[in-house]
């Protein structure tokens, strides 16, 4: 079973600090089902990094979003996390169900479970058809039975990341990311495109002033 003492600092204080403010300012409430899925994160150019630490789930570090890795071992541990005595003592017993609800929202849609597997945060044994089938059935159960879970420990992170996703979806921000990515991935084509635009603008200006 995963222990709430798994934070690298190894202390209860460190774990509590990892969650910071549990509720966003103004007590803004945002259900898991009203937030982003994995496609939203990918399209808005976030880098998905799987983590085996529950305390790091939905942590944003620059362009990286950490997502708890779901496996045939961890998914069963999450379902009984609320029975962990240390978690109850630290008032963290809801963390397991919150992580399940968050993961269920991320992959709730056609083809999204497969996308989660490609990104590495769903790691059922692909070579073992039996384990993969059991894992897939359990994940489907999670999706259908955790829609009413309310964010508590993850509330602040959820609102923060959801706002970042919304901001990146704005067309001018998206355009900026696309330009930066093309400049990085295809510098020659980017340079040719810029020269073509400048040549076109120059031609228009010359036409206007010579008319």
PDB file of C-alpha atoms in Angstrom:
ATOM      1  CA  UNK A   1       0.000   0.000   0.000  1.00  0.00           C
ATOM      2  CA  UNK A   2       1.196   3.493  -0.777  1.00  0.00           C
ATOM      3  CA  UNK A   3       2.040   5.433   2.332  1.00  0.00           C
ATOM      4  CA  UNK A   4       1.199   9.117   2.775  1.00  0.00           C
ATOM      5  CA  UNK A   5       4.759   9.394   4.095  1.00  0.00           C
ATOM      6  CA  UNK A   6       6.124   8.789   0.589  1.00  0.00           C
ATOM      7  CA  UNK A   7       7.063  12.436   0.040  1.00  0.00           C
ATOM      8  CA  UNK A   8      10.856  12.631  -0.562  1.00  0.00           C
ATOM      9  CA  UNK A   9      11.229  14.832   2.521  1.00  0.00           C
ATOM     10  CA  UNK A  10      10.056  11.839   4.579  1.00  0.00           C
ATOM     11  CA  UNK A  11       8.098  13.975   7.059  1.00  0.00           C
ATOM     12  CA  UNK A  12       4.431  14.632   7.681  1.00  0.00           C
ATOM     13  CA  UNK A  13       5.150  18.380   7.570  1.00  0.00           C
ATOM     14  CA  UNK A  14       6.731  17.991   4.152  1.00  0.00           C
ATOM     15  CA  UNK A  15       3.715  16.129   2.822  1.00  0.00           C
ATOM     16  CA  UNK A  16       1.247  18.678   4.163  1.00  0.00           C
ATOM     17  CA  UNK A  17       3.347  21.482   2.674  1.00  0.00           C
ATOM     18  CA  UNK A  18       3.264  19.724  -0.713  1.00  0.00           C
ATOM     19  CA  UNK A  19      -0.452  20.404  -1.017  1.00  0.00           C
ATOM     20  CA  UNK A  20      -0.222  24.019   0.088  1.00  0.00           C
ATOM     21  CA  UNK A  21      -3.568  25.797   0.132  1.00  0.00           C
ATOM     22  CA  UNK A  22      -6.246  23.144  -0.246  1.00  0.00           C
ATOM     23  CA  UNK A  23      -8.904  25.479  -1.577  1.00  0.00           C
ATOM     24  CA  UNK A  24      -8.300  28.209  -4.169  1.00  0.00           C
ATOM     25  CA  UNK A  25      -8.832  31.822  -3.162  1.00  0.00           C
ATOM     26  CA  UNK A  26     -12.482  32.795  -2.883  1.00  0.00           C
ATOM     27  CA  UNK A  27     -13.374  29.141  -2.165  1.00  0.00           C
ATOM     28  CA  UNK A  28     -13.860  28.616  -5.896  1.00  0.00           C
ATOM     29  CA  UNK A  29     -15.215  25.119  -6.454  1.00  0.00           C
ATOM     30  CA  UNK A  30     -14.418  23.194  -9.628  1.00  0.00           C
ATOM     31  CA  UNK A  31     -15.630  19.587 -10.024  1.00  0.00           C
ATOM     32  CA  UNK A  32     -13.217  17.156 -11.670  1.00  0.00           C
ATOM     33  CA  UNK A  33     -15.773  16.563 -14.442  1.00  0.00           C
ATOM     34  CA  UNK A  34     -15.707  20.256 -15.437  1.00  0.00           C
ATOM     35  CA  UNK A  35     -11.969  20.318 -16.087  1.00  0.00           C
ATOM     36  CA  UNK A  36      -9.466  19.182 -18.715  1.00  0.00           C
ATOM     37  CA  UNK A  37      -8.718  15.760 -20.148  1.00  0.00           C
ATOM     38  CA  UNK A  38      -5.433  14.416 -21.465  1.00  0.00           C
ATOM     39  CA  UNK A  39      -6.132  15.707 -24.994  1.00  0.00           C
ATOM     40  CA  UNK A  40      -6.484  19.245 -23.621  1.00  0.00           C
ATOM     41  CA  UNK A  41      -3.073  18.986 -21.936  1.00  0.00           C
ATOM     42  CA  UNK A  42      -1.396  17.630 -25.068  1.00  0.00           C
ATOM     43  CA  UNK A  43      -2.972  20.197 -27.414  1.00  0.00           C
ATOM     44  CA  UNK A  44      -1.916  23.035 -25.135  1.00  0.00           C
ATOM     45  CA  UNK A  45       1.699  21.813 -25.329  1.00  0.00           C
ATOM     46  CA  UNK A  46       2.188  20.552 -21.778  1.00  0.00           C
ATOM     47  CA  UNK A  47       4.793  17.822 -21.241  1.00  0.00           C
ATOM     48  CA  UNK A  48       3.294  14.875 -19.341  1.00  0.00           C
ATOM     49  CA  UNK A  49       5.654  13.233 -16.850  1.00  0.00           C
ATOM     50  CA  UNK A  50       4.440  10.152 -14.925  1.00  0.00           C
ATOM     51  CA  UNK A  51       5.217  10.034 -11.196  1.00  0.00           C
ATOM     52  CA  UNK A  52       4.964   7.292  -8.574  1.00  0.00           C
ATOM     53  CA  UNK A  53       4.463   9.864  -5.796  1.00  0.00           C
ATOM     54  CA  UNK A  54       0.828  10.610  -4.949  1.00  0.00           C
ATOM     55  CA  UNK A  55       1.913  13.933  -3.465  1.00  0.00           C
ATOM     56  CA  UNK A  56       3.189  15.074  -6.893  1.00  0.00           C
ATOM     57  CA  UNK A  57      -0.025  14.421  -8.822  1.00  0.00           C
ATOM     58  CA  UNK A  58      -1.058  17.478 -10.921  1.00  0.00           C
ATOM     59  CA  UNK A  59       2.023  19.424  -9.883  1.00  0.00           C
ATOM     60  CA  UNK A  60       3.028  21.943 -12.569  1.00  0.00           C
ATOM     61  CA  UNK A  61       6.729  22.743 -12.972  1.00  0.00           C
ATOM     62  CA  UNK A  62       7.294  25.075 -15.893  1.00  0.00           C
ATOM     63  CA  UNK A  63       5.913  23.234 -18.910  1.00  0.00           C
ATOM     64  CA  UNK A  64       5.772  19.878 -17.110  1.00  0.00           C
ATOM     65  CA  UNK A  65       2.619  18.390 -15.585  1.00  0.00           C
ATOM     66  CA  UNK A  66       3.194  15.410 -13.300  1.00  0.00           C
ATOM     67  CA  UNK A  67       0.525  12.712 -13.356  1.00  0.00           C
ATOM     68  CA  UNK A  68       0.348   9.769 -10.989  1.00  0.00           C
ATOM     69  CA  UNK A  69       1.156   6.480 -12.702  1.00  0.00           C
ATOM     70  CA  UNK A  70      -1.717   4.006 -12.666  1.00  0.00           C
ATOM     71  CA  UNK A  71      -0.794   0.317 -12.682  1.00  0.00           C
ATOM     72  CA  UNK A  72      -2.278  -3.005 -11.599  1.00  0.00           C
ATOM     73  CA  UNK A  73      -0.678  -2.440  -8.191  1.00  0.00           C
ATOM     74  CA  UNK A  74      -1.280   1.259  -7.622  1.00  0.00           C
ATOM     75  CA  UNK A  75      -4.934   1.267  -8.685  1.00  0.00           C
ATOM     76  CA  UNK A  76      -5.842  -1.274  -6.004  1.00  0.00           C
ATOM     77  CA  UNK A  77      -3.827   0.675  -3.429  1.00  0.00           C
ATOM     78  CA  UNK A  78      -5.728   3.853  -4.312  1.00  0.00           C
ATOM     79  CA  UNK A  79      -9.093   2.221  -3.671  1.00  0.00           C
ATOM     80  CA  UNK A  80      -8.175   1.408  -0.051  1.00  0.00           C
ATOM     81  CA  UNK A  81      -6.120   4.534   0.631  1.00  0.00           C
ATOM     82  CA  UNK A  82      -8.881   5.990   2.811  1.00  0.00           C
ATOM     83  CA  UNK A  83      -8.299   3.100   5.237  1.00  0.00           C
ATOM     84  CA  UNK A  84      -4.657   4.047   5.811  1.00  0.00           C
ATOM     85  CA  UNK A  85      -4.301   5.033   9.483  1.00  0.00           C
ATOM     86  CA  UNK A  86      -1.490   7.513   8.899  1.00  0.00           C
ATOM     87  CA  UNK A  87      -3.446   9.146   6.078  1.00  0.00           C
ATOM     88  CA  UNK A  88      -6.435   9.519   8.388  1.00  0.00           C
ATOM     89  CA  UNK A  89      -4.281  11.001  11.131  1.00  0.00           C
ATOM     90  CA  UNK A  90      -2.932  13.618   8.687  1.00  0.00           C
ATOM     91  CA  UNK A  91      -6.399  14.250   7.224  1.00  0.00           C
ATOM     92  CA  UNK A  92      -5.218  13.000   3.833  1.00  0.00           C
ATOM     93  CA  UNK A  93      -7.535   9.997   3.530  1.00  0.00           C
ATOM     94  CA  UNK A  94      -9.449  11.512   0.583  1.00  0.00           C
ATOM     95  CA  UNK A  95      -6.309  11.669  -1.558  1.00  0.00           C
ATOM     96  CA  UNK A  96      -6.722   8.201  -3.077  1.00  0.00           C
ATOM     97  CA  UNK A  97     -10.261   8.833  -4.326  1.00  0.00           C
ATOM     98  CA  UNK A  98      -9.330  12.321  -5.527  1.00  0.00           C
ATOM     99  CA  UNK A  99      -6.449  10.956  -7.593  1.00  0.00           C
ATOM    100  CA  UNK A 100      -8.745   8.266  -9.025  1.00  0.00           C
ATOM    101  CA  UNK A 101     -11.370  10.881  -9.961  1.00  0.00           C
ATOM    102  CA  UNK A 102      -8.698  13.056 -11.551  1.00  0.00           C
ATOM    103  CA  UNK A 103      -7.254  10.178 -13.600  1.00  0.00           C
ATOM    104  CA  UNK A 104     -10.748   9.072 -14.615  1.00  0.00           C
ATOM    105  CA  UNK A 105     -11.482  12.572 -15.942  1.00  0.00           C
ATOM    106  CA  UNK A 106      -8.190  12.631 -17.856  1.00  0.00           C
ATOM    107  CA  UNK A 107      -9.019   9.463 -19.824  1.00  0.00           C
ATOM    108  CA  UNK A 108     -12.829   9.713 -19.986  1.00  0.00           C
ATOM    109  CA  UNK A 109     -13.336   9.645 -23.745  1.00  0.00           C
ATOM    110  CA  UNK A 110     -12.824   7.578 -26.884  1.00  0.00           C
ATOM    111  CA  UNK A 111      -9.204   6.524 -27.310  1.00  0.00           C
ATOM    112  CA  UNK A 112      -7.980   8.483 -24.291  1.00  0.00           C
ATOM    113  CA  UNK A 113      -6.989   5.400 -22.274  1.00  0.00           C
ATOM    114  CA  UNK A 114      -4.689   4.366 -25.119  1.00  0.00           C
ATOM    115  CA  UNK A 115      -3.272   7.885 -25.192  1.00  0.00           C
ATOM    116  CA  UNK A 116      -2.589   7.628 -21.463  1.00  0.00           C
ATOM    117  CA  UNK A 117      -0.709   4.400 -22.064  1.00  0.00           C
ATOM    118  CA  UNK A 118       1.433   6.029 -24.753  1.00  0.00           C
ATOM    119  CA  UNK A 119       2.252   8.907 -22.404  1.00  0.00           C
ATOM    120  CA  UNK A 120       3.224   6.450 -19.682  1.00  0.00           C
ATOM    121  CA  UNK A 121       0.877   7.306 -16.817  1.00  0.00           C
ATOM    122  CA  UNK A 122      -1.271   4.237 -17.458  1.00  0.00           C
ATOM    123  CA  UNK A 123       1.124   1.319 -17.255  1.00  0.00           C
ATOM    124  CA  UNK A 124      -0.877  -1.880 -17.223  1.00  0.00           C
ATOM    125  CA  UNK A 125       1.248  -4.766 -18.501  1.00  0.00           C
ATOM    126  CA  UNK A 126       0.689  -4.546 -22.270  1.00  0.00           C
ATOM    127  CA  UNK A 127       2.354  -7.938 -22.825  1.00  0.00           C
ATOM    128  CA  UNK A 128       0.003  -9.664 -20.389  1.00  0.00           C
ATOM    129  CA  UNK A 129      -3.471  -9.560 -21.949  1.00  0.00           C
ATOM    130  CA  UNK A 130      -5.125 -10.735 -18.738  1.00  0.00           C
ATOM    131  CA  UNK A 131      -3.612  -7.989 -16.588  1.00  0.00           C
ATOM    132  CA  UNK A 132      -4.322  -5.357 -19.226  1.00  0.00           C
ATOM    133  CA  UNK A 133      -7.962  -6.470 -19.453  1.00  0.00           C
ATOM    134  CA  UNK A 134      -8.388  -6.383 -15.669  1.00  0.00           C
ATOM    135  CA  UNK A 135      -6.733  -2.964 -15.520  1.00  0.00           C
ATOM    136  CA  UNK A 136      -8.914  -1.635 -18.320  1.00  0.00           C
ATOM    137  CA  UNK A 137     -12.081  -2.917 -16.623  1.00  0.00           C
ATOM    138  CA  UNK A 138     -11.044  -1.343 -13.308  1.00  0.00           C
ATOM    139  CA  UNK A 139     -10.307   1.974 -15.017  1.00  0.00           C
ATOM    140  CA  UNK A 140     -13.759   1.878 -16.643  1.00  0.00           C
ATOM    141  CA  UNK A 141     -15.210   1.263 -13.172  1.00  0.00           C
ATOM    142  CA  UNK A 142     -13.274   4.289 -11.875  1.00  0.00           C
ATOM    143  CA  UNK A 143     -14.654   6.491 -14.658  1.00  0.00           C
ATOM    144  CA  UNK A 144     -18.257   5.556 -13.944  1.00  0.00           C
ATOM    145  CA  UNK A 145     -18.090   5.564 -10.140  1.00  0.00           C
ATOM    146  CA  UNK A 146     -15.941   8.582  -9.262  1.00  0.00           C
ATOM    147  CA  UNK A 147     -17.796  11.382 -11.058  1.00  0.00           C
ATOM    148  CA  UNK A 148     -19.254  12.677  -7.782  1.00  0.00           C
ATOM    149  CA  UNK A 149     -15.928  12.851  -5.901  1.00  0.00           C
ATOM    150  CA  UNK A 150     -15.282  16.435  -4.789  1.00  0.00           C
ATOM    151  CA  UNK A 151     -11.789  17.960  -4.940  1.00  0.00           C
ATOM    152  CA  UNK A 152     -10.320  18.814  -1.558  1.00  0.00           C
ATOM    153  CA  UNK A 153      -6.581  18.199  -1.315  1.00  0.00           C
ATOM    154  CA  UNK A 154      -6.240  18.646  -5.079  1.00  0.00           C
ATOM    155  CA  UNK A 155      -8.637  21.603  -5.373  1.00  0.00           C
ATOM    156  CA  UNK A 156      -5.983  24.320  -5.626  1.00  0.00           C
ATOM    157  CA  UNK A 157      -3.889  22.397  -8.160  1.00  0.00           C
ATOM    158  CA  UNK A 158      -6.977  21.571 -10.214  1.00  0.00           C
ATOM    159  CA  UNK A 159      -8.089  25.190 -10.541  1.00  0.00           C
ATOM    160  CA  UNK A 160      -4.529  26.394 -11.235  1.00  0.00           C
ATOM    161  CA  UNK A 161      -3.916  23.890 -14.035  1.00  0.00           C
ATOM    162  CA  UNK A 162      -7.400  24.361 -15.487  1.00  0.00           C
ATOM    163  CA  UNK A 163      -6.786  28.124 -15.721  1.00  0.00           C
ATOM    164  CA  UNK A 164      -3.442  27.494 -17.462  1.00  0.00           C
ATOM    165  CA  UNK A 165      -5.150  25.208 -19.993  1.00  0.00           C
ATOM    166  CA  UNK A 166      -7.860  27.806 -20.684  1.00  0.00           C
ATOM    167  CA  UNK A 167      -5.245  30.516 -21.153  1.00  0.00           C
ATOM    168  CA  UNK A 168      -3.237  28.423 -23.610  1.00  0.00           C
ATOM    169  CA  UNK A 169      -6.375  27.673 -25.609  1.00  0.00           C
ATOM    170  CA  UNK A 170      -6.765  31.355 -26.482  1.00  0.00           C
ATOM    171  CA  UNK A 171      -5.868  31.727 -30.144  1.00  0.00           C
ATOM    172  CA  UNK A 172      -3.089  34.305 -29.727  1.00  0.00           C
ATOM    173  CA  UNK A 173      -1.386  32.283 -27.020  1.00  0.00           C
ATOM    174  CA  UNK A 174      -1.735  29.109 -29.098  1.00  0.00           C
ATOM    175  CA  UNK A 175      -0.288  30.927 -32.097  1.00  0.00           C
ATOM    176  CA  UNK A 176       2.721  31.987 -30.046  1.00  0.00           C
ATOM    177  CA  UNK A 177       3.362  28.402 -28.893  1.00  0.00           C
ATOM    178  CA  UNK A 178       3.035  27.090 -32.452  1.00  0.00           C
ATOM    179  CA  UNK A 179       5.472  29.686 -33.795  1.00  0.00           C
ATOM    180  CA  UNK A 180       7.982  28.931 -31.050  1.00  0.00           C
ATOM    181  CA  UNK A 181       7.673  25.192 -31.660  1.00  0.00           C
ATOM    182  CA  UNK A 182       8.163  25.556 -35.421  1.00  0.00           C
ATOM    183  CA  UNK A 183      11.200  27.779 -34.835  1.00  0.00           C
ATOM    184  CA  UNK A 184      12.673  25.105 -32.576  1.00  0.00           C
ATOM    185  CA  UNK A 185      11.737  22.018 -34.623  1.00  0.00           C
ATOM    186  CA  UNK A 186      12.149  23.376 -38.161  1.00  0.00           C
ATOM    187  CA  UNK A 187      14.423  26.459 -38.068  1.00  0.00           C
ATOM    188  CA  UNK A 188      15.105  26.467 -41.818  1.00  0.00           C
ATOM    189  CA  UNK A 189      11.417  26.306 -42.794  1.00  0.00           C
ATOM    190  CA  UNK A 190      10.660  28.921 -40.145  1.00  0.00           C
ATOM    191  CA  UNK A 191      13.303  31.279 -41.589  1.00  0.00           C
ATOM    192  CA  UNK A 192      11.995  30.773 -45.138  1.00  0.00           C
ATOM    193  CA  UNK A 193       8.428  31.448 -43.951  1.00  0.00           C
ATOM    194  CA  UNK A 194       9.460  34.683 -42.219  1.00  0.00           C
ATOM    195  CA  UNK A 195      11.370  35.849 -45.306  1.00  0.00           C
ATOM    196  CA  UNK A 196       8.327  35.069 -47.450  1.00  0.00           C
ATOM    197  CA  UNK A 197       6.081  37.108 -45.155  1.00  0.00           C
ATOM    198  CA  UNK A 198       8.506  40.048 -45.156  1.00  0.00           C
ATOM    199  CA  UNK A 199       8.779  39.899 -48.955  1.00  0.00           C
ATOM    200  CA  UNK A 200       4.995  39.871 -49.263  1.00  0.00           C
ATOM    201  CA  UNK A 201       4.574  42.840 -46.914  1.00  0.00           C
ATOM    202  CA  UNK A 202       7.318  44.731 -48.747  1.00  0.00           C
ATOM    203  CA  UNK A 203       5.603  44.120 -52.084  1.00  0.00           C
ATOM    204  CA  UNK A 204       2.274  45.383 -50.727  1.00  0.00           C
ATOM    205  CA  UNK A 205       3.892  48.533 -49.308  1.00  0.00           C
ATOM    206  CA  UNK A 206       5.662  49.257 -52.606  1.00  0.00           C
ATOM    207  CA  UNK A 207       2.418  48.751 -54.512  1.00  0.00           C
ATOM    208  CA  UNK A 208       0.520  51.129 -52.229  1.00  0.00           C
ATOM    209  CA  UNK A 209       3.092  53.923 -52.414  1.00  0.00           C
ATOM    210  CA  UNK A 210       3.619  53.594 -56.165  1.00  0.00           C
ATOM    211  CA  UNK A 211      -0.077  53.797 -56.927  1.00  0.00           C
TER     212      UNK A 211
END
